[in-house]
mmCIF file of C-alpha atoms in Angstrom:
data_model
loop_
_atom_site.group_PDB
_atom_site.id
_atom_site.type_symbol
_atom_site.label_atom_id
_atom_site.label_comp_id
_atom_site.label_asym_id
_atom_site.label_seq_id
_atom_site.Cartn_x
_atom_site.Cartn_y
_atom_site.Cartn_z
ATOM 1 C CA MET A 1 -22.424 -5.955 16.252
ATOM 2 C CA THR A 2 -23.982 -2.509 16.019
ATOM 3 C CA LYS A 3 -22.232 0.366 17.752
ATOM 4 C CA THR A 4 -23.551 0.529 21.273
ATOM 5 C CA ALA A 5 -24.865 3.828 22.576
ATOM 6 C CA PRO A 6 -23.369 5.445 25.698
ATOM 7 C CA PHE A 7 -24.861 4.004 28.879
ATOM 8 C CA GLN A 8 -27.811 6.025 30.199
ATOM 9 C CA VAL A 9 -29.484 5.122 33.490
ATOM 10 C CA PRO A 10 -33.036 5.811 32.182
ATOM 11 C CA ASP A 11 -32.538 3.217 29.388
ATOM 12 C CA ALA A 12 -31.597 0.592 31.971
ATOM 13 C CA VAL A 13 -34.522 1.545 34.208
ATOM 14 C CA ALA A 14 -36.984 1.364 31.284
ATOM 15 C CA LEU A 15 -36.121 -2.275 30.764
ATOM 16 C CA LEU A 16 -35.888 -3.159 34.473
ATOM 17 C CA ARG A 17 -39.381 -1.744 34.978
ATOM 18 C CA ARG A 18 -40.888 -4.046 32.325
ATOM 19 C CA THR A 19 -39.413 -7.426 33.268
ATOM 20 C CA PRO A 20 -41.913 -8.388 36.011
ATOM 21 C CA ALA A 21 -44.927 -7.658 33.771
ATOM 22 C CA ALA A 22 -43.366 -9.504 30.841
ATOM 23 C CA LEU A 23 -42.762 -12.625 32.943
ATOM 24 C CA ASP A 24 -46.233 -12.305 34.447
ATOM 25 C CA ALA A 25 -47.822 -12.184 30.988
ATOM 26 C CA LEU A 26 -45.767 -15.145 29.808
ATOM 27 C CA LEU A 27 -45.992 -17.431 32.848
ATOM 28 C CA ARG A 28 -49.096 -16.792 34.978
ATOM 29 C CA GLY A 29 -51.583 -19.623 34.647
ATOM 30 C CA LEU A 30 -49.463 -21.752 32.319
ATOM 31 C CA PRO A 31 -49.623 -25.547 32.817
ATOM 32 C CA ASP A 32 -46.940 -26.969 35.132
ATOM 33 C CA LEU A 33 -45.352 -28.657 32.116
ATOM 34 C CA TRP A 34 -44.009 -25.260 31.081
ATOM 35 C CA VAL A 35 -43.294 -23.562 34.407
ATOM 36 C CA ARG A 36 -42.053 -26.479 36.547
ATOM 37 C CA GLY A 37 -40.112 -28.360 33.873
ATOM 38 C CA THR A 38 -36.315 -28.213 34.172
ATOM 39 C CA GLU A 39 -33.362 -29.264 32.046
ATOM 40 C CA GLY A 40 -32.493 -32.126 34.407
ATOM 41 C CA VAL A 41 -31.187 -32.683 37.940
ATOM 42 C CA ASP A 42 -29.935 -29.495 39.642
ATOM 43 C CA THR A 43 -31.165 -27.216 36.857
ATOM 44 C CA TRP A 44 -33.806 -24.526 37.169
ATOM 45 C CA SER A 45 -37.425 -24.269 36.075
ATOM 46 C CA ALA A 46 -39.112 -20.982 35.131
ATOM 47 C CA TYR A 47 -40.486 -21.001 38.717
ATOM 48 C CA ASP A 48 -36.957 -21.241 40.155
ATOM 49 C CA ILE A 49 -35.738 -18.442 37.872
ATOM 50 C CA VAL A 50 -38.450 -16.025 39.077
ATOM 51 C CA ALA A 51 -37.423 -16.831 42.671
ATOM 52 C CA HIS A 52 -33.785 -16.124 41.718
ATOM 53 C CA LEU A 53 -34.716 -12.746 40.204
ATOM 54 C CA ILE A 54 -36.466 -11.726 43.446
ATOM 55 C CA TYR A 55 -33.467 -12.881 45.476
ATOM 56 C CA THR A 56 -30.939 -10.987 43.347
ATOM 57 C CA ASP A 57 -32.965 -7.778 43.647
ATOM 58 C CA HIS A 58 -32.778 -8.105 47.438
ATOM 59 C CA GLU A 59 -29.252 -9.437 47.831
ATOM 60 C CA SER A 60 -27.201 -8.293 44.869
ATOM 61 C CA TRP A 61 -27.928 -5.106 42.946
ATOM 62 C CA LEU A 62 -28.856 -2.397 45.439
ATOM 63 C CA PRO A 63 -26.522 -3.741 48.141
ATOM 64 C CA ARG A 64 -23.638 -3.573 45.654
ATOM 65 C CA PHE A 65 -24.411 -0.031 44.529
ATOM 66 C CA ARG A 66 -24.448 1.040 48.190
ATOM 67 C CA HIS A 67 -21.273 -0.944 48.878
ATOM 68 C CA ILE A 68 -19.386 0.870 46.092
ATOM 69 C CA LEU A 69 -20.595 4.277 47.291
ATOM 70 C CA GLU A 70 -19.509 3.467 50.851
ATOM 71 C CA HIS A 71 -16.308 1.449 50.375
ATOM 72 C CA GLY A 72 -15.075 1.996 46.808
ATOM 73 C CA GLU A 73 -12.426 -0.633 46.116
ATOM 74 C CA GLN A 74 -11.349 -0.876 49.765
ATOM 75 C CA VAL A 75 -13.669 -3.771 50.636
ATOM 76 C CA PRO A 76 -14.660 -6.441 48.079
ATOM 77 C CA PHE A 77 -18.353 -7.215 47.531
ATOM 78 C CA GLN A 78 -19.816 -9.943 49.699
ATOM 79 C CA PRO A 79 -19.764 -13.207 47.724
ATOM 80 C CA PHE A 80 -23.158 -13.855 46.130
ATOM 81 C CA ASP A 81 -24.876 -17.230 46.551
ATOM 82 C CA ARG A 82 -26.261 -18.032 43.088
ATOM 83 C CA GLY A 83 -28.640 -20.640 44.539
ATOM 84 C CA GLY A 84 -29.522 -18.555 47.585
ATOM 85 C CA HIS A 85 -33.158 -18.162 46.556
ATOM 86 C CA LYS A 86 -33.859 -21.785 47.485
ATOM 87 C CA ALA A 87 -33.596 -21.106 51.207
ATOM 88 C CA GLY A 88 -36.276 -18.419 50.957
ATOM 89 C CA LEU A 89 -38.863 -20.559 49.161
ATOM 90 C CA ARG A 90 -41.679 -21.626 51.459
ATOM 91 C CA GLY A 91 -43.963 -23.382 49.004
ATOM 92 C CA GLN A 92 -45.165 -20.181 47.347
ATOM 93 C CA SER A 93 -47.136 -20.612 44.150
ATOM 94 C CA LEU A 94 -45.753 -19.177 40.940
ATOM 95 C CA ASP A 95 -48.507 -16.541 41.053
ATOM 96 C CA GLN A 96 -47.293 -15.481 44.512
ATOM 97 C CA LEU A 97 -43.705 -15.233 43.249
ATOM 98 C CA LEU A 98 -44.803 -13.150 40.249
ATOM 99 C CA ASP A 99 -46.638 -10.759 42.605
ATOM 100 C CA GLU A 100 -43.583 -10.612 44.854
ATOM 101 C CA PHE A 101 -41.246 -9.934 41.932
ATOM 102 C CA SER A 102 -43.425 -7.048 40.775
ATOM 103 C CA GLN A 103 -43.418 -5.492 44.259
ATOM 104 C CA THR A 104 -39.719 -6.150 44.862
ATOM 105 C CA ARG A 105 -38.682 -4.621 41.543
ATOM 106 C CA ALA A 106 -40.790 -1.504 42.140
ATOM 107 C CA GLN A 107 -39.099 -1.106 45.541
ATOM 108 C CA SER A 108 -35.665 -1.659 43.987
ATOM 109 C CA LEU A 109 -36.230 1.039 41.372
ATOM 110 C CA ALA A 110 -37.520 3.464 43.998
ATOM 111 C CA ALA A 111 -34.382 2.772 46.057
ATOM 112 C CA LEU A 112 -32.218 3.293 42.972
ATOM 113 C CA GLU A 113 -33.874 6.638 42.291
ATOM 114 C CA ALA A 114 -33.335 7.655 45.921
ATOM 115 C CA LEU A 115 -29.577 7.152 45.470
ATOM 116 C CA ARG A 116 -29.615 10.047 42.937
ATOM 117 C CA LEU A 117 -26.519 8.676 41.228
ATOM 118 C CA SER A 118 -24.363 11.362 39.602
ATOM 119 C CA PRO A 119 -22.103 10.768 36.561
ATOM 120 C CA THR A 120 -19.195 10.743 39.020
ATOM 121 C CA ASP A 121 -20.914 8.071 41.113
ATOM 122 C CA LEU A 122 -21.282 5.891 37.988
ATOM 123 C CA GLU A 123 -17.509 6.061 37.461
ATOM 124 C CA ARG A 124 -16.696 5.010 41.024
ATOM 125 C CA CYS A 125 -15.257 1.522 41.178
ATOM 126 C CA GLY A 126 -15.868 -1.349 43.516
ATOM 127 C CA LEU A 127 -14.060 -4.644 43.900
ATOM 128 C CA HIS A 128 -15.838 -7.797 42.723
ATOM 129 C CA PRO A 129 -14.402 -10.900 44.444
ATOM 130 C CA ARG A 130 -13.906 -12.646 41.090
ATOM 131 C CA LEU A 131 -14.091 -9.939 38.395
ATOM 132 C CA GLY A 132 -11.836 -7.395 40.134
ATOM 133 C CA SER A 133 -12.317 -3.653 39.713
ATOM 134 C CA ILE A 134 -15.701 -2.732 38.228
ATOM 135 C CA SER A 135 -17.450 0.613 37.950
ATOM 136 C CA LEU A 136 -20.841 1.286 39.488
ATOM 137 C CA GLY A 137 -22.046 2.054 35.947
ATOM 138 C CA SER A 138 -21.030 -1.421 34.766
ATOM 139 C CA VAL A 139 -22.777 -3.072 37.720
ATOM 140 C CA LEU A 140 -25.892 -1.043 36.945
ATOM 141 C CA ALA A 141 -25.708 -1.962 33.222
ATOM 142 C CA ALA A 142 -25.386 -5.628 34.212
ATOM 143 C CA TRP A 143 -28.726 -5.544 36.042
ATOM 144 C CA PRO A 144 -31.023 -5.380 32.956
ATOM 145 C CA VAL A 145 -28.684 -7.754 31.113
ATOM 146 C CA HIS A 146 -29.122 -10.164 34.036
ATOM 147 C CA ASP A 147 -32.907 -9.913 33.497
ATOM 148 C CA LEU A 148 -32.431 -10.646 29.782
ATOM 149 C CA ASN A 149 -30.054 -13.483 30.616
ATOM 150 C CA HIS A 150 -32.797 -15.150 32.633
ATOM 151 C CA ILE A 151 -35.502 -14.485 30.008
ATOM 152 C CA HIS A 152 -33.103 -16.215 27.609
ATOM 153 C CA GLN A 153 -32.825 -19.101 30.091
ATOM 154 C CA ILE A 154 -36.606 -19.309 30.671
ATOM 155 C CA SER A 155 -37.300 -19.498 26.913
ATOM 156 C CA ARG A 156 -34.725 -22.279 26.582
ATOM 157 C CA VAL A 157 -35.906 -24.305 29.595
ATOM 158 C CA MET A 158 -39.518 -24.069 28.412
ATOM 159 C CA ALA A 159 -38.669 -24.970 24.807
ATOM 160 C CA ARG A 160 -36.835 -28.093 25.967
ATOM 161 C CA GLN A 161 -40.062 -29.464 27.419
ATOM 162 C CA TYR A 162 -41.162 -29.896 23.778
ATOM 163 C CA ALA A 163 -37.921 -31.355 22.426
ATOM 164 C CA GLU A 164 -39.591 -34.714 21.764
ATOM 165 C CA PRO A 165 -42.928 -33.570 20.280
ATOM 166 C CA VAL A 166 -41.180 -31.184 17.881
ATOM 167 C CA GLY A 167 -39.438 -34.140 16.257
ATOM 168 C CA PRO A 168 -37.444 -33.341 13.103
ATOM 169 C CA TRP A 169 -38.197 -29.606 13.436
ATOM 170 C CA THR A 170 -35.538 -29.450 16.216
ATOM 171 C CA SER A 171 -32.809 -28.660 13.694
ATOM 172 C CA PHE A 172 -34.522 -25.369 12.795
ATOM 173 C CA MET A 173 -34.967 -24.271 16.418
ATOM 174 C CA GLY A 174 -31.816 -22.614 17.702
ATOM 175 C CA VAL A 175 -33.252 -22.475 21.209
ATOM 176 C CA LEU A 176 -33.218 -26.304 21.327
ATOM 177 C CA ASN A 177 -29.545 -26.286 20.389
ATOM 178 C CA CYS A 178 -28.485 -23.667 22.957
ATOM 179 C CA ASP A 179 -25.804 -25.052 25.277
ATOM 180 C CA ALA A 180 -26.675 -22.597 28.059
ATOM 181 C CA HIS A 181 -23.318 -20.726 28.106
ATOM 182 C CA GLY A 182 -23.350 -20.837 31.890
ATOM 183 C CA ALA A 183 -26.986 -19.837 32.415
ATOM 184 C CA MET B 1 -33.282 -33.434 30.426
ATOM 185 C CA THR B 2 -36.495 -34.185 32.280
ATOM 186 C CA LYS B 3 -38.886 -36.690 30.779
ATOM 187 C CA THR B 4 -41.194 -34.808 28.463
ATOM 188 C CA ALA B 5 -44.942 -35.239 28.880
ATOM 189 C CA PRO B 6 -47.097 -36.487 25.985
ATOM 190 C CA PHE B 7 -48.037 -33.667 23.616
ATOM 191 C CA GLN B 8 -51.422 -32.108 24.417
ATOM 192 C CA VAL B 9 -52.895 -29.397 22.195
ATOM 193 C CA PRO B 10 -54.218 -27.296 25.150
ATOM 194 C CA ASP B 11 -50.658 -27.015 26.574
ATOM 195 C CA ALA B 12 -49.432 -25.621 23.251
ATOM 196 C CA VAL B 13 -52.378 -23.238 23.002
ATOM 197 C CA ALA B 14 -51.834 -21.974 26.575
ATOM 198 C CA LEU B 15 -48.362 -20.782 25.619
ATOM 199 C CA LEU B 16 -49.319 -19.485 22.167
ATOM 200 C CA ARG B 17 -52.046 -17.375 23.749
ATOM 201 C CA ARG B 18 -49.569 -15.614 26.073
ATOM 202 C CA THR B 19 -46.765 -14.675 23.686
ATOM 203 C CA PRO B 20 -48.269 -11.428 22.303
ATOM 204 C CA ALA B 21 -48.977 -10.046 25.798
ATOM 205 C CA ALA B 22 -45.524 -11.055 27.024
ATOM 206 C CA LEU B 23 -43.808 -9.251 24.141
ATOM 207 C CA ASP B 24 -46.133 -6.279 24.584
ATOM 208 C CA ALA B 25 -45.230 -6.010 28.286
ATOM 209 C CA LEU B 26 -41.519 -6.324 27.515
ATOM 210 C CA LEU B 27 -41.229 -4.067 24.461
ATOM 211 C CA ARG B 28 -43.958 -1.396 24.291
ATOM 212 C CA GLY B 29 -42.539 2.047 24.987
ATOM 213 C CA LEU B 30 -38.921 0.921 25.385
ATOM 214 C CA PRO B 31 -36.220 3.263 24.036
ATOM 215 C CA ASP B 32 -35.132 2.533 20.449
ATOM 216 C CA LEU B 33 -31.752 1.416 21.780
ATOM 217 C CA TRP B 34 -33.434 -1.794 22.932
ATOM 218 C CA VAL B 35 -36.049 -2.410 20.250
ATOM 219 C CA ARG B 36 -34.269 -1.218 17.091
ATOM 220 C CA GLY B 37 -30.763 -2.437 17.919
ATOM 221 C CA THR B 38 -29.519 -5.441 15.923
ATOM 222 C CA GLU B 39 -26.533 -7.773 16.050
ATOM 223 C CA GLY B 40 -25.043 -6.249 12.893
ATOM 224 C CA VAL B 41 -25.736 -6.039 9.156
ATOM 225 C CA ASP B 42 -28.562 -8.328 7.983
ATOM 226 C CA THR B 43 -29.552 -9.346 11.511
ATOM 227 C CA TRP B 44 -32.868 -8.658 13.212
ATOM 228 C CA SER B 45 -33.972 -6.221 15.895
ATOM 229 C CA ALA B 46 -36.792 -6.948 18.352
ATOM 230 C CA TYR B 47 -38.994 -4.905 15.969
ATOM 231 C CA ASP B 48 -38.107 -7.186 13.042
ATOM 232 C CA ILE B 49 -38.770 -10.292 15.143
ATOM 233 C CA VAL B 50 -42.302 -9.158 16.045
ATOM 234 C CA ALA B 51 -42.946 -8.569 12.324
ATOM 235 C CA HIS B 52 -41.642 -12.089 11.602
ATOM 236 C CA LEU B 53 -43.963 -13.620 14.228
ATOM 237 C CA ILE B 54 -46.972 -11.928 12.591
ATOM 238 C CA TYR B 55 -45.839 -13.132 9.162
ATOM 239 C CA THR B 56 -45.350 -16.746 10.270
ATOM 240 C CA ASP B 57 -48.816 -16.827 11.835
ATOM 241 C CA HIS B 58 -50.262 -15.786 8.461
ATOM 242 C CA GLU B 59 -48.007 -17.744 6.130
ATOM 243 C CA SER B 60 -46.721 -20.782 7.960
ATOM 244 C CA TRP B 61 -48.626 -22.460 10.772
ATOM 245 C CA LEU B 62 -52.316 -22.569 9.830
ATOM 246 C CA PRO B 63 -51.596 -22.945 6.095
ATOM 247 C CA ARG B 64 -49.435 -25.982 6.892
ATOM 248 C CA PHE B 65 -52.022 -27.617 9.154
ATOM 249 C CA ARG B 66 -54.588 -27.214 6.361
ATOM 250 C CA HIS B 67 -52.101 -28.435 3.780
ATOM 251 C CA ILE B 68 -51.493 -31.664 5.708
ATOM 252 C CA LEU B 69 -55.222 -32.264 6.182
ATOM 253 C CA GLU B 70 -55.820 -31.729 2.454
ATOM 254 C CA HIS B 71 -52.764 -33.264 0.814
ATOM 255 C CA GLY B 72 -51.027 -35.498 3.392
ATOM 256 C CA GLU B 73 -47.583 -36.344 2.027
ATOM 257 C CA GLN B 74 -48.682 -36.075 -1.608
ATOM 258 C CA VAL B 75 -47.715 -32.415 -2.024
ATOM 259 C CA PRO B 76 -44.790 -30.848 -0.130
ATOM 260 C CA PHE B 77 -45.361 -27.639 1.850
ATOM 261 C CA GLN B 78 -44.801 -24.417 -0.023
ATOM 262 C CA PRO B 79 -41.271 -23.182 0.741
ATOM 263 C CA PHE B 80 -41.330 -20.560 3.505
ATOM 264 C CA ASP B 81 -39.539 -17.226 3.060
ATOM 265 C CA ARG B 82 -37.820 -16.612 6.405
ATOM 266 C CA GLY B 83 -37.385 -12.913 5.610
ATOM 267 C CA GLY B 84 -40.815 -12.548 4.007
ATOM 268 C CA HIS B 85 -42.070 -10.162 6.694
ATOM 269 C CA LYS B 86 -39.897 -7.373 5.278
ATOM 270 C CA ALA B 87 -42.089 -6.946 2.185
ATOM 271 C CA GLY B 88 -45.143 -6.361 4.376
ATOM 272 C CA LEU B 89 -43.612 -3.633 6.537
ATOM 273 C CA ARG B 90 -44.947 -0.199 5.637
ATOM 274 C CA GLY B 91 -43.310 1.916 8.310
ATOM 275 C CA GLN B 92 -45.537 0.656 11.118
ATOM 276 C CA SER B 93 -44.470 1.607 14.625
ATOM 277 C CA LEU B 94 -43.556 -1.145 17.065
ATOM 278 C CA ASP B 95 -46.777 -0.383 18.949
ATOM 279 C CA GLN B 96 -48.754 -1.019 15.765
ATOM 280 C CA LEU B 97 -46.954 -4.317 15.206
ATOM 281 C CA LEU B 98 -47.631 -5.389 18.804
ATOM 282 C CA ASP B 99 -51.336 -4.631 18.322
ATOM 283 C CA GLU B 100 -51.323 -6.530 15.035
ATOM 284 C CA PHE B 101 -49.559 -9.538 16.583
ATOM 285 C CA SER B 102 -52.149 -9.712 19.352
ATOM 286 C CA GLN B 103 -55.021 -9.648 16.824
ATOM 287 C CA THR B 104 -53.336 -12.056 14.409
ATOM 288 C CA ARG B 105 -52.572 -14.591 17.129
ATOM 289 C CA ALA B 106 -56.150 -14.480 18.443
ATOM 290 C CA GLN B 107 -57.403 -15.141 14.890
ATOM 291 C CA SER B 108 -54.889 -17.968 14.444
ATOM 292 C CA LEU B 109 -56.013 -19.690 17.639
ATOM 293 C CA ALA B 110 -59.678 -19.308 16.677
ATOM 294 C CA ALA B 111 -58.864 -20.875 13.288
ATOM 295 C CA LEU B 112 -56.973 -23.700 15.012
ATOM 296 C CA GLU B 113 -59.946 -24.399 17.256
ATOM 297 C CA ALA B 114 -62.258 -24.425 14.230
ATOM 298 C CA LEU B 115 -60.180 -27.241 12.698
ATOM 299 C CA ARG B 116 -61.288 -29.486 15.630
ATOM 300 C CA LEU B 117 -58.176 -31.624 15.253
ATOM 301 C CA SER B 118 -58.694 -35.239 16.320
ATOM 302 C CA PRO B 119 -55.924 -37.502 17.664
ATOM 303 C CA THR B 120 -55.923 -39.142 14.214
ATOM 304 C CA ASP B 121 -55.452 -35.750 12.539
ATOM 305 C CA LEU B 122 -52.409 -35.095 14.758
ATOM 306 C CA GLU B 123 -50.822 -38.302 13.483
ATOM 307 C CA ARG B 124 -51.335 -37.423 9.827
ATOM 308 C CA CYS B 125 -48.086 -36.613 8.065
ATOM 309 C CA GLY B 126 -47.149 -33.919 5.622
ATOM 310 C CA LEU B 127 -44.009 -33.424 3.580
ATOM 311 C CA HIS B 128 -41.653 -30.603 4.563
ATOM 312 C CA PRO B 129 -39.453 -29.571 1.620
ATOM 313 C CA ARG B 130 -36.296 -29.902 3.732
ATOM 314 C CA LEU B 131 -37.242 -31.961 6.800
ATOM 315 C CA GLY B 132 -39.196 -34.671 4.955
ATOM 316 C CA SER B 133 -42.148 -36.474 6.539
ATOM 317 C CA ILE B 134 -43.502 -34.713 9.623
ATOM 318 C CA SER B 135 -46.707 -35.236 11.587
ATOM 319 C CA LEU B 136 -49.281 -32.511 12.057
ATOM 320 C CA GLY B 137 -48.707 -32.942 15.816
ATOM 321 C CA SER B 138 -45.002 -32.135 15.400
ATOM 322 C CA VAL B 139 -45.771 -29.059 13.304
ATOM 323 C CA LEU B 140 -48.235 -27.923 15.963
ATOM 324 C CA ALA B 141 -45.686 -28.550 18.747
ATOM 325 C CA ALA B 142 -43.131 -26.535 16.783
ATOM 326 C CA TRP B 143 -45.359 -23.443 16.841
ATOM 327 C CA PRO B 144 -44.942 -22.535 20.564
ATOM 328 C CA VAL B 145 -41.280 -23.567 20.372
ATOM 329 C CA HIS B 146 -40.913 -21.107 17.476
ATOM 330 C CA ASP B 147 -42.356 -18.400 19.782
ATOM 331 C CA LEU B 148 -39.845 -19.355 22.490
ATOM 332 C CA ASN B 149 -37.055 -19.451 19.906
ATOM 333 C CA HIS B 150 -37.760 -15.835 19.061
ATOM 334 C CA ILE B 151 -38.125 -14.760 22.710
ATOM 335 C CA HIS B 152 -34.678 -16.347 23.140
ATOM 336 C CA GLN B 153 -33.446 -14.319 20.161
ATOM 337 C CA ILE B 154 -35.042 -11.055 21.382
ATOM 338 C CA SER B 155 -33.406 -11.405 24.809
ATOM 339 C CA ARG B 156 -30.039 -11.996 23.146
ATOM 340 C CA VAL B 157 -30.314 -9.135 20.623
ATOM 341 C CA MET B 158 -31.367 -6.721 23.383
ATOM 342 C CA ALA B 159 -28.630 -7.868 25.778
ATOM 343 C CA ARG B 160 -25.981 -7.292 23.116
ATOM 344 C CA GLN B 161 -26.848 -3.591 23.044
ATOM 345 C CA TYR B 162 -25.229 -3.454 26.513
ATOM 346 C CA ALA B 163 -22.170 -5.572 25.732
ATOM 347 C CA GLU B 164 -19.863 -2.579 26.186
ATOM 348 C CA PRO B 165 -21.377 -0.962 29.304
ATOM 349 C CA VAL B 166 -21.449 -4.308 31.135
ATOM 350 C CA GLY B 167 -17.668 -4.489 30.880
ATOM 351 C CA PRO B 168 -16.047 -7.345 32.828
ATOM 352 C CA TRP B 169 -19.448 -8.711 33.882
ATOM 353 C CA THR B 170 -19.827 -10.166 30.351
ATOM 354 C CA SER B 171 -18.177 -13.420 31.411
ATOM 355 C CA PHE B 172 -21.048 -14.122 33.840
ATOM 356 C CA MET B 173 -23.774 -13.407 31.283
ATOM 357 C CA GLY B 174 -24.438 -16.457 29.158
ATOM 358 C CA VAL B 175 -26.773 -14.482 26.932
ATOM 359 C CA LEU B 176 -23.799 -12.352 25.782
ATOM 360 C CA ASN B 177 -21.929 -15.516 24.836
ATOM 361 C CA CYS B 178 -24.787 -17.122 22.879
ATOM 362 C CA ASP B 179 -23.718 -17.852 19.303
ATOM 363 C CA ALA B 180 -27.327 -17.781 18.026
ATOM 364 C CA HIS B 181 -27.514 -21.445 16.920
ATOM 365 C CA GLY B 182 -29.211 -20.348 13.723
ATOM 366 C CA ALA B 183 -31.723 -17.906 15.232
#
């Protein structure tokens, strides 16, 4: 592992700003094989994952930053419903979700900027219902990693649609041997 | 695992066509923290992975399709140098590599189209020096999975740059617990 640099908000924002366009370039117009295929019952397709990313922007990140600034560790975060995006889906196409993710993320980053977080704010701690005390800086650092976590998942879910055609080459493809590690 | 659909060349091409733009949208202009960070000595950064994708387009996929069409199983594939891209790097910027990947991939797909592969061609077998007999269809299916394998790797390498700032949130981030599975 290389030494990690100190956390800087602009580094996080630079990545957060690019995720919607990266997923748009990868997914828009692809055959359903790739974007609707899952890893089995009760697992997610690329389509589901984009819906989840929109949902978490609305329900998780900004609300938690505001919660820490308002309540500190006095009131734990509201529990987050990992599958909560399903209730909001109303038959949108993937293209509609990609448009919505782009707009939602731009709004999220504008709202983040409006918070004008100081170094002291980043050190303030909140109370996660399962993880315990966590600083605002760590929650903010987790946001781009959450994007990367789901890009990791999308690449795996898509690759698995070709597990059969790839045949003996499977042994060389780490992505086909990924056990998901919880996502 | 969902039932996989029969392999169709246009599905593979649809994904192959999108990879350069997806990596461009994700990586161009990002701070070096994200694109030059590795997982330690002798591991790859996102920059190295883009160079590898260019190299494999030149040295692996099309040459192997042509090799199978010419030699069948009579002559094994030339061994492939997994780190061969390093010799070709001459201090290019990431932006230059992203431009080169876009051009190289477009040329590769034009060359693939020019082969006018028939269903019979896809069933022809070649001899991989380590995997043994493998059909041209399986080699072709492995090409987009190889792209996804390296998107999977890029997301993991980038996420690891934030392993420290994320703090206790690490346990929820599967990508930070991925053991690489060989790539």
